[in-house]
Amino acid sequence: MIDHNLYVSPVQASQALITHILEAMDKEPERPFTIALSGGTTPATLFEVWEREYAAYTPWPRIYFYWVDERCVPPGDDQSNFGLAHRLLLGKVGIPASHYYRIVGEGAPEEEAKQYSSIVKTTVPTMDGVPVFDFVLLGIGEDGHTSSIFPDRQELLTAGEPYEVSVNPYNKTVRICMTGRPLIEARHTCFLVTGENKCSILKEILDKNKEEVYPASYIWHHARNPQLYASLVS
């Protein structure tokens, strides 16, 4: 199933995605949910809306948070994806440390990619050896990258391990990212995309003829259940 909707503002797109998550949890009230978060300005809006408008309605004890990708920096660094989520959401609603598994960005990248792959494979349900998250929340870069899988690292789309080391080709910063198979096999692969600057790349991503061109288009066209929440205004 492919589901995509356009919203008039980033706040409305975030509200729709959060509502979708809570409705899915309502349908299966007996079990925990695993959610993998991304970083950046768009998720920042999501975190703020979630804390401000939905905290009281969210069954926090049933959610376990993971990360799609992380820059190799300490959690106190402004570039830390975990730091952003903790500052705007997890810390504010009092999520205990036992309910999130952060990527240790300050660790040795190769070792941490292996360690985090092992943690995910032992704490997230797997199918044929692939971790199956309930929700994977993704963004799209203007170059068509997603989950720190940049266009020059297409091999990460079919890598054997759930997490690998990646390098941003523009500024050479080192990252650890979720690879293609768990992105595709998630029960809900959700793209949250905002801003006028994403109009042209989003059109390319949705084009079936371009599915092998960009990492994000590969994920979109191969995912088990891709969903798009877009507001193409800033």
XYZ file of N, CA and C in Angstrom:
702
model
N 0.846 -1.186 0.000
C 0.000 0.000 0.000
C 0.881 1.236 0.000
N 0.588 2.197 -0.836
C 1.287 3.468 -0.822
C 0.291 4.549 -0.432
N 0.660 5.284 0.596
C -0.247 6.302 1.122
C 0.529 7.602 1.248
N 0.059 8.666 0.577
C 0.719 9.934 0.795
C -0.282 11.071 0.787
N -0.001 12.031 1.645
C -0.884 13.169 1.825
C -0.066 14.446 1.916
N -0.656 15.531 1.432
C -0.044 16.850 1.539
C -0.785 17.663 2.591
N -0.038 18.409 3.386
C -0.625 19.197 4.464
C -0.206 20.656 4.311
N -1.003 21.547 4.902
C -0.766 22.978 4.685
C 0.391 23.516 5.519
N 0.834 22.759 6.526
C 1.934 23.230 7.359
C 2.696 22.043 7.923
N 3.961 22.251 8.309
C 4.714 21.189 8.971
C 4.041 20.706 10.258
N 3.373 21.603 10.968
C 2.677 21.204 12.195
C 1.555 20.217 11.867
N 0.761 20.509 10.828
C -0.317 19.593 10.459
C 0.210 18.245 9.985
N 1.309 18.265 9.236
C 1.904 16.991 8.804
C 2.349 16.183 10.018
N 2.942 16.852 11.001
C 3.374 16.182 12.229
C 2.182 15.650 13.010
N 1.130 16.447 13.108
C -0.076 15.997 13.811
C -0.645 14.730 13.174
N -0.665 14.697 11.857
C -1.212 13.534 11.147
C -0.374 12.291 11.414
N 0.944 12.435 11.418
C 1.817 11.288 11.661
C 1.673 10.785 13.095
N 1.656 11.684 14.058
C 1.491 11.271 15.457
C 0.143 10.576 15.645
N -0.902 11.134 15.059
C -2.233 10.512 15.155
C -2.208 9.109 14.582
N -1.521 8.938 13.466
C -1.403 7.620 12.841
C -0.721 6.622 13.783
N 0.347 7.050 14.440
C 1.045 6.178 15.382
C 0.131 5.787 16.536
N -0.566 6.768 17.108
C -1.422 6.489 18.264
C -2.601 5.604 17.889
N -3.147 5.798 16.689
C -4.243 4.932 16.235
C -3.769 3.495 16.034
N -2.573 3.321 15.508
C -2.020 1.974 15.337
C -1.819 1.307 16.692
N -1.373 2.063 17.682
C -1.184 1.509 19.021
C -2.514 1.157 19.667
N -3.527 1.961 19.405
C -4.867 1.676 19.939
C -5.416 0.352 19.422
N -5.072 0.014 18.180
C -5.583 -1.214 17.568
C -4.929 -2.464 18.141
N -3.751 -2.305 18.741
C -3.041 -3.440 19.335
C -2.582 -3.057 20.744
N -3.545 -2.943 21.660
C -3.241 -2.375 22.973
C -2.414 -3.261 23.891
N -2.214 -4.507 23.505
C -1.549 -5.438 24.410
C -0.035 -5.495 24.224
N 0.499 -4.849 23.194
C 1.924 -5.068 22.929
C 2.711 -3.757 22.845
N 4.023 -3.852 23.060
C 4.877 -2.670 22.927
C 5.120 -2.336 21.461
N 5.495 -1.099 21.203
C 5.806 -0.639 19.852
C 7.251 -0.143 19.804
N 7.905 -0.390 18.682
C 9.267 0.085 18.463
C 9.234 1.188 17.412
N 9.842 2.320 17.728
C 9.839 3.479 16.828
C 11.271 3.964 16.652
N 11.706 4.078 15.395
C 13.040 4.589 15.089
C 12.924 6.031 14.613
N 13.630 6.925 15.288
C 13.542 8.361 15.040
C 14.703 8.859 14.183
N 14.447 9.930 13.445
C 15.491 10.626 12.698
C 15.755 11.981 13.356
N 16.750 12.700 12.829
C 17.069 14.027 13.346
C 16.833 15.089 12.288
N 17.112 16.335 12.660
C 16.972 17.431 11.702
C 15.856 18.379 12.077
N 15.641 19.395 11.243
C 14.659 20.430 11.559
C 13.230 19.918 11.475
N 12.937 19.029 10.532
C 11.568 18.518 10.409
C 11.178 17.667 11.613
N 12.004 16.695 12.045
C 11.665 15.968 13.269
C 11.580 16.866 14.501
N 12.318 17.967 14.511
C 12.216 18.879 15.657
C 10.786 19.379 15.812
N 10.150 19.710 14.698
C 8.740 20.120 14.755
C 7.874 18.986 15.268
N 8.120 17.781 14.777
C 7.373 16.603 15.227
C 7.495 16.433 16.740
N 8.724 16.516 17.258
C 8.937 16.334 18.694
C 8.216 17.404 19.502
N 8.275 18.638 19.038
C 7.629 19.742 19.754
C 6.116 19.575 19.773
N 5.540 19.194 18.638
C 4.090 18.989 18.563
C 3.675 17.818 19.445
N 4.452 16.751 19.415
C 4.130 15.561 20.215
C 4.122 15.913 21.695
N 5.125 16.630 22.146
C 5.202 16.978 23.564
C 4.112 17.968 23.954
N 3.832 18.908 23.078
C 2.894 19.986 23.405
C 1.442 19.546 23.330
N 1.098 18.711 22.348
C -0.306 18.421 22.076
C -0.739 16.982 22.362
N 0.203 16.040 22.410
C -0.191 14.631 22.471
C 0.408 13.863 23.641
N 1.209 14.523 24.465
C 1.897 13.804 25.543
C 0.917 13.064 26.455
N -0.193 13.722 26.776
C -1.156 13.125 27.712
C -1.888 11.929 27.123
N -1.925 11.830 25.788
C -2.679 10.763 25.127
C -1.789 9.612 24.660
N -0.490 9.737 24.882
C 0.444 8.749 24.364
C 0.766 7.707 25.432
N 0.627 6.410 25.128
C 0.969 5.359 26.096
C 2.481 5.134 26.134
N 3.206 6.073 26.732
C 4.670 6.039 26.733
C 5.263 4.727 27.220
N 4.695 4.078 28.252
C 5.318 2.828 28.724
C 5.343 1.710 27.682
N 4.567 1.862 26.602
C 4.527 0.825 25.568
C 5.420 1.148 24.377
N 6.153 2.254 24.436
C 6.996 2.652 23.304
C 8.474 2.484 23.661
N 9.214 1.889 22.728
C 10.671 1.801 22.823
C 11.257 2.548 21.632
N 12.094 3.534 21.915
C 12.641 4.395 20.872
C 14.040 3.952 20.459
N 14.272 4.018 19.165
C 15.574 3.750 18.556
C 15.881 4.912 17.613
N 17.059 4.854 16.978
C 17.422 5.927 16.039
C 17.752 5.360 14.666
N 17.259 6.067 13.640
C 17.555 5.693 12.267
C 19.026 5.946 11.976
N 19.513 7.096 12.389
C 20.912 7.428 12.148
C 21.390 8.404 13.212
N 22.705 8.527 13.271
C 23.299 9.428 14.259
C 24.635 9.934 13.739
N 24.886 11.210 13.999
C 26.206 11.759 13.707
C 27.165 11.314 14.815
N 28.407 11.131 14.474
C 29.383 10.632 15.441
C 29.894 11.765 16.316
N 29.009 12.220 17.184
C 29.285 13.300 18.141
C 28.681 12.905 19.482
N 29.112 13.514 20.593
C 28.508 13.228 21.899
C 27.060 13.716 21.956
N 26.262 13.183 22.880
C 24.846 13.562 22.959
C 24.609 15.028 23.282
N 25.592 15.697 23.885
C 25.434 17.114 24.194
C 25.736 18.038 23.027
N 26.240 17.482 21.937
C 26.567 18.283 20.758
C 25.289 18.717 20.047
N 25.287 19.920 19.502
C 24.109 20.428 18.788
C 23.727 19.562 17.598
N 24.663 18.791 17.061
C 24.393 17.962 15.886
C 23.843 16.574 16.246
N 23.761 16.262 17.517
C 23.330 14.924 17.938
C 21.829 14.724 17.719
N 21.477 13.692 16.969
C 20.060 13.376 16.764
C 19.404 12.921 18.064
N 20.115 12.123 18.844
C 19.576 11.720 20.138
C 19.375 12.944 21.031
N 20.385 13.833 21.054
C 20.286 15.024 21.893
C 19.068 15.864 21.555
N 18.785 16.002 20.263
C 17.611 16.761 19.827
C 16.328 16.130 20.348
N 16.178 14.812 20.157
C 14.963 14.119 20.592
C 14.818 14.164 22.113
N 15.939 14.031 22.818
C 15.863 14.037 24.273
C 15.507 15.420 24.801
N 16.068 16.437 24.175
C 15.835 17.815 24.609
C 14.389 18.250 24.371
N 13.828 17.880 23.224
C 12.503 18.362 22.841
C 11.361 17.430 23.238
N 11.653 16.136 23.437
C 10.559 15.192 23.688
C 10.834 14.250 24.857
N 11.824 13.391 24.720
C 12.007 12.315 25.700
C 12.228 12.844 27.110
N 13.094 13.842 27.234
C 13.365 14.402 28.557
C 12.172 15.137 29.136
N 11.421 15.793 28.278
C 10.286 16.583 28.748
C 9.126 15.725 29.240
N 8.936 14.561 28.628
C 7.816 13.706 29.046
C 8.277 12.603 30.007
N 9.561 12.621 30.345
C 10.058 11.709 31.367
C 10.221 10.266 30.924
N 10.655 10.060 29.684
C 10.893 8.692 29.208
C 12.103 8.119 29.945
N 11.960 6.977 30.627
C 13.122 6.410 31.321
C 14.138 5.858 30.331
N 15.403 5.802 30.740
C 16.473 5.335 29.856
C 16.246 3.901 29.386
N 15.474 3.131 30.133
C 15.197 1.742 29.734
C 14.280 1.661 28.513
N 13.713 2.791 28.106
C 12.791 2.795 26.969
C 13.376 3.464 25.737
N 14.669 3.692 25.735
C 15.299 4.140 24.494
C 16.707 3.559 24.387
N 17.092 3.342 23.158
C 18.411 2.796 22.845
C 19.095 3.777 21.906
N 20.002 4.560 22.439
C 20.656 5.554 21.599
C 21.873 4.956 20.908
N 22.182 5.476 19.745
C 23.447 5.180 19.087
C 24.517 6.007 19.800
N 25.583 5.351 20.239
C 26.633 6.043 20.983
C 27.534 6.760 19.975
N 27.164 8.005 19.675
C 27.871 8.757 18.653
C 29.311 9.063 18.997
N 29.618 9.109 20.291
C 30.983 9.429 20.707
C 31.891 8.196 20.695
N 31.332 7.034 20.402
C 32.122 5.812 20.353
C 32.873 5.661 19.029
N 33.692 4.603 18.929
C 34.388 4.303 17.678
C 33.343 3.879 16.650
N 33.247 4.558 15.502
C 32.126 4.330 14.577
C 31.927 2.880 14.151
N 32.981 2.204 13.719
C 32.829 0.828 13.242
C 32.344 -0.087 14.362
N 32.909 0.092 15.546
C 32.500 -0.742 16.688
C 31.060 -0.443 17.097
N 30.691 0.831 17.089
C 29.332 1.188 17.497
C 28.302 0.704 16.489
N 28.638 0.727 15.200
C 27.710 0.189 14.192
C 27.439 -1.292 14.453
N 28.490 -2.027 14.792
C 28.325 -3.457 15.121
C 27.530 -3.634 16.409
N 27.878 -2.826 17.410
C 27.209 -2.931 18.705
C 25.722 -2.594 18.587
N 25.411 -1.514 17.865
C 24.012 -1.110 17.741
C 23.232 -2.118 16.892
N 23.862 -2.673 15.878
C 23.217 -3.736 15.092
C 22.845 -4.899 15.998
N 23.748 -5.263 16.888
C 23.500 -6.371 17.814
C 22.368 -6.045 18.784
N 22.376 -4.823 19.319
C 21.308 -4.410 20.239
C 19.944 -4.477 19.546
N 19.886 -3.946 18.332
C 18.616 -3.921 17.605
C 18.143 -5.334 17.284
N 19.063 -6.196 16.869
C 18.656 -7.557 16.499
C 18.183 -8.365 17.706
N 18.599 -7.972 18.909
C 18.185 -8.721 20.098
C 16.993 -8.086 20.818
N 16.610 -6.858 20.474
C 15.506 -6.195 21.180
C 14.313 -5.867 20.276
N 14.504 -5.925 18.960
C 13.419 -5.678 18.015
C 13.054 -7.011 17.352
N 11.760 -7.314 17.192
C 11.391 -8.561 16.506
C 12.038 -8.634 15.125
N 12.473 -9.827 14.744
C 13.118 -9.992 13.446
C 12.327 -10.935 12.548
N 12.513 -10.768 11.236
C 11.932 -11.667 10.243
C 13.044 -12.010 9.255
N 13.381 -13.271 9.170
C 14.504 -13.702 8.326
C 15.779 -12.930 8.659
N 15.977 -12.680 9.946
C 17.186 -12.008 10.405
C 17.166 -10.500 10.292
N 16.080 -9.927 9.775
C 15.981 -8.477 9.601
C 15.097 -7.883 10.697
N 15.573 -6.900 11.460
C 14.724 -6.261 12.468
C 13.507 -5.599 11.813
N 12.341 -5.814 12.418
C 11.101 -5.231 11.889
C 10.565 -4.231 12.913
N 10.863 -2.964 12.693
C 10.340 -1.902 13.551
C 8.860 -1.676 13.237
N 8.119 -1.192 14.231
C 6.733 -0.809 13.967
C 6.690 0.452 13.117
N 7.465 1.446 13.497
C 7.525 2.702 12.739
C 8.977 3.112 12.551
N 9.332 3.420 11.323
C 10.604 4.050 11.007
C 10.270 5.416 10.426
N 10.744 6.483 11.075
C 10.442 7.852 10.648
C 11.636 8.416 9.897
N 11.408 8.793 8.653
C 12.485 9.215 7.764
C 12.251 10.616 7.218
N 13.330 11.252 6.808
C 13.256 12.476 6.033
C 13.880 12.228 4.671
N 13.907 13.258 3.854
C 14.535 13.179 2.530
C 15.408 14.412 2.346
N 16.664 14.209 1.979
C 17.544 15.321 1.680
C 17.332 15.827 0.265
N 17.794 17.030 0.006
C 17.617 17.608 -1.332
C 18.357 16.813 -2.407
N 19.325 15.995 -1.991
C 20.053 15.143 -2.937
C 19.431 13.748 -3.041
N 18.296 13.542 -2.359
C 17.625 12.243 -2.405
C 18.129 11.241 -1.387
N 18.941 11.689 -0.409
C 19.401 10.729 0.601
C 18.343 10.563 1.679
N 18.414 9.451 2.370
C 17.581 9.212 3.546
C 18.382 8.324 4.481
N 18.167 8.452 5.785
C 18.893 7.667 6.791
C 20.410 7.745 6.633
N 20.940 8.878 6.233
C 22.376 9.022 5.990
C 22.905 8.031 4.956
N 22.010 7.491 4.120
C 22.442 6.737 2.945
C 22.468 7.735 1.793
N 23.664 8.180 1.447
C 23.825 9.203 0.414
C 23.916 8.548 -0.965
N 23.691 9.327 -2.020
C 23.683 8.738 -3.367
C 24.968 8.010 -3.744
N 26.087 8.346 -3.090
C 27.339 7.656 -3.417
C 27.554 6.391 -2.592
N 26.564 6.010 -1.796
C 26.683 4.810 -0.945
C 25.482 3.877 -1.137
N 25.111 3.657 -2.389
C 23.937 2.830 -2.688
C 24.063 1.411 -2.140
N 25.299 0.932 -1.940
C 25.470 -0.430 -1.427
C 24.873 -0.611 -0.036
N 24.684 0.499 0.683
C 24.070 0.411 2.016
C 22.598 0.024 1.945
N 21.993 0.176 0.775
C 20.584 -0.189 0.621
C 20.366 -1.690 0.739
N 21.392 -2.475 0.452
C 21.257 -3.938 0.488
C 22.269 -4.577 1.436
N 22.827 -3.803 2.355
C 23.835 -4.316 3.286
C 23.251 -5.395 4.188
N 24.112 -6.273 4.658
C 23.655 -7.394 5.477
C 23.340 -7.035 6.910
N 24.061 -6.062 7.461
C 23.838 -5.664 8.853
C 22.826 -4.520 8.915
N 22.063 -4.416 10.009
C 21.052 -3.349 10.096
C 21.638 -1.952 10.197
N 22.877 -1.815 10.674
C 23.512 -0.502 10.785
C 24.934 -0.566 10.249
N 25.328 0.510 9.584
C 26.677 0.618 9.032
C 27.179 2.058 9.214
N 28.462 2.242 8.995
C 29.064 3.571 9.026
C 28.878 4.237 7.665
N 28.548 5.516 7.673
C 28.413 6.297 6.447
C 29.140 7.624 6.635
N 29.520 8.253 5.536
C 30.187 9.547 5.597
C 29.432 10.534 4.714
N 29.080 11.671 5.283
C 28.444 12.726 4.500
C 29.448 13.207 3.444
N 29.128 13.063 2.155
C 30.115 13.399 1.124
C 30.393 14.892 1.000
N 29.538 15.715 1.594
C 29.680 17.168 1.437
C 30.570 17.789 2.503
N 30.450 17.301 3.741
C 31.278 17.878 4.800
C 32.148 16.836 5.510
N 32.074 15.573 5.025
C 32.927 14.474 5.507
C 32.662 14.075 6.959
N 31.541 14.499 7.523
C 31.212 14.051 8.876
C 30.821 12.577 8.853
N 31.235 11.868 9.888
C 30.988 10.428 9.978
C 29.654 10.195 10.686
N 28.915 9.227 10.181
C 27.609 8.903 10.746
C 27.435 7.397 10.850
N 26.482 6.983 11.648
C 26.053 5.588 11.706
C 24.598 5.569 11.267
N 24.255 4.670 10.339
C 22.904 4.726 9.777
C 22.269 3.345 9.635
N 20.945 3.344 9.706
C 20.171 2.157 9.399
C 20.280 1.877 7.902
N 20.472 0.624 7.563
C 20.627 0.231 6.161
C 19.263 -0.098 5.548
N 19.273 -0.460 4.276
C 18.029 -0.558 3.524
C 17.032 -1.603 3.972
N 17.516 -2.774 4.378
C 16.569 -3.864 4.642
C 15.609 -3.571 5.793
N 16.079 -3.104 6.957
C 15.105 -2.756 8.009
C 14.237 -1.551 7.653
N 14.763 -0.625 6.830
C 13.930 0.492 6.382
C 12.752 -0.017 5.552
N 13.008 -1.011 4.734
C 11.998 -1.547 3.820
C 11.011 -2.461 4.539
N 11.518 -3.224 5.516
C 10.678 -4.238 6.169
C 9.851 -3.702 7.333
N 10.022 -2.443 7.707
C 9.251 -1.885 8.823
C 7.759 -2.014 8.560
N 6.994 -2.138 9.614
C 5.541 -2.213 9.450
C 4.983 -0.918 8.887
N 5.622 0.209 9.217
C 5.257 1.511 8.666
C 6.549 2.276 8.397
N 6.834 2.546 7.139
C 7.982 3.365 6.764
C 7.453 4.746 6.410
N 7.638 5.700 7.310
C 6.979 7.005 7.194
C 7.978 8.103 6.845
N 7.747 8.764 5.733
C 8.552 9.909 5.331
C 7.832 11.184 5.760
N 8.517 11.999 6.556
C 8.002 13.301 6.969
C 8.859 14.345 6.261
N 8.253 15.065 5.317
C 9.011 15.956 4.436
C 8.376 17.340 4.448
N 9.177 18.358 4.743
C 8.636 19.715 4.793
C 9.577 20.697 4.101
N 8.998 21.757 3.580
C 9.774 22.839 2.990
C 9.671 22.920 1.479
N 9.608 24.148 0.971
C 9.528 24.361 -0.478
C 10.720 23.766 -1.209
N 11.855 23.745 -0.546
C 13.078 23.248 -1.190
C 13.033 21.744 -1.458
N 12.020 21.055 -0.930
C 11.914 19.617 -1.156
C 10.964 19.271 -2.307
N 10.329 20.268 -2.925
C 9.335 20.010 -3.979
C 9.907 19.180 -5.124
N 11.018 19.617 -5.675
C 11.533 18.956 -6.874
C 12.040 17.558 -6.575
N 12.767 17.379 -5.460
C 13.280 16.042 -5.167
C 12.139 15.100 -4.807
N 11.100 15.607 -4.142
C 9.981 14.742 -3.787
C 9.272 14.226 -5.045
N 9.124 15.073 -6.036
C 8.530 14.647 -7.305
C 9.355 13.530 -7.931
N 10.666 13.652 -7.854
C 11.560 12.615 -8.383
C 11.414 11.310 -7.594
N 11.350 11.427 -6.273
C 11.262 10.239 -5.417
C 10.000 9.440 -5.726
N 8.887 10.138 -5.952
C 7.608 9.457 -6.186
C 7.497 8.872 -7.594
N 8.410 9.239 -8.480
C 8.388 8.772 -9.873
C 8.897 7.333 -9.930
N 8.032 6.425 -10.329
C 8.387 5.005 -10.380
C 9.606 4.769 -11.272
N 9.775 5.591 -12.292
C 10.907 5.422 -13.205
C 12.245 5.813 -12.581
N 12.181 6.469 -11.419
C 13.415 6.925 -10.772
C 13.737 6.103 -9.512
N 13.116 4.943 -9.375
C 13.224 4.235 -8.101
C 14.644 3.762 -7.782
N 15.483 3.592 -8.771
C 16.852 3.149 -8.513
C 17.841 4.309 -8.476
N 17.378 5.543 -8.694
C 18.284 6.684 -8.836
C 18.735 7.230 -7.483
N 17.810 7.359 -6.552
C 18.104 7.969 -5.253
C 17.866 6.952 -4.139
N 18.647 7.011 -3.059
C 18.362 6.123 -1.922
C 16.925 6.239 -1.416
N 16.406 7.475 -1.302
C 15.037 7.640 -0.793
C 14.001 7.045 -1.734
N 14.228 7.143 -3.047
C 13.255 6.571 -3.984
C 13.307 5.052 -3.947
N 14.497 4.492 -3.762
C 14.605 3.034 -3.625
C 13.793 2.559 -2.417
N 13.963 3.235 -1.281
C 13.215 2.850 -0.077
C 11.715 3.039 -0.300
N 11.325 4.172 -0.868
C 9.904 4.456 -1.077
C 9.235 3.387 -1.934
N 9.867 2.975 -3.015
C 9.242 2.043 -3.949
C 9.400 0.580 -3.545
N 10.284 0.293 -2.578
C 10.454 -1.094 -2.140
C 9.860 -1.376 -0.761
N 9.544 -0.334 -0.002
C 9.058 -0.535 1.368
C 7.744 -1.305 1.395
N 7.605 -2.078 2.452
C 6.395 -2.887 2.629
C 5.162 -2.001 2.784
N 5.311 -0.902 3.501
C 4.166 -0.026 3.759
C 4.643 1.419 3.843
N 4.960 2.045 2.692
C 5.464 3.421 2.716
C 4.354 4.441 2.869
N 4.617 5.474 3.649
C 3.643 6.535 3.875
C 4.357 7.878 3.856
N 3.719 8.862 3.251
C 4.321 10.186 3.131
C 3.453 11.225 3.820
N 4.088 12.017 4.664
C 3.442 13.148 5.316
C 4.237 14.373 4.913
N 3.696 15.153 3.980
C 4.461 16.241 3.389
C 3.749 17.572 3.517
N 4.544 18.589 3.802
C 4.075 19.974 3.746
C 5.158 20.755 3.016
N 4.872 21.128 1.788
C 5.909 21.724 0.967
C 5.942 23.252 1.102
N 5.736 23.656 2.358
C 5.941 25.047 2.761
C 6.835 25.025 3.973
N 7.502 26.120 4.240
C 8.421 26.174 5.380
C 7.706 26.679 6.628
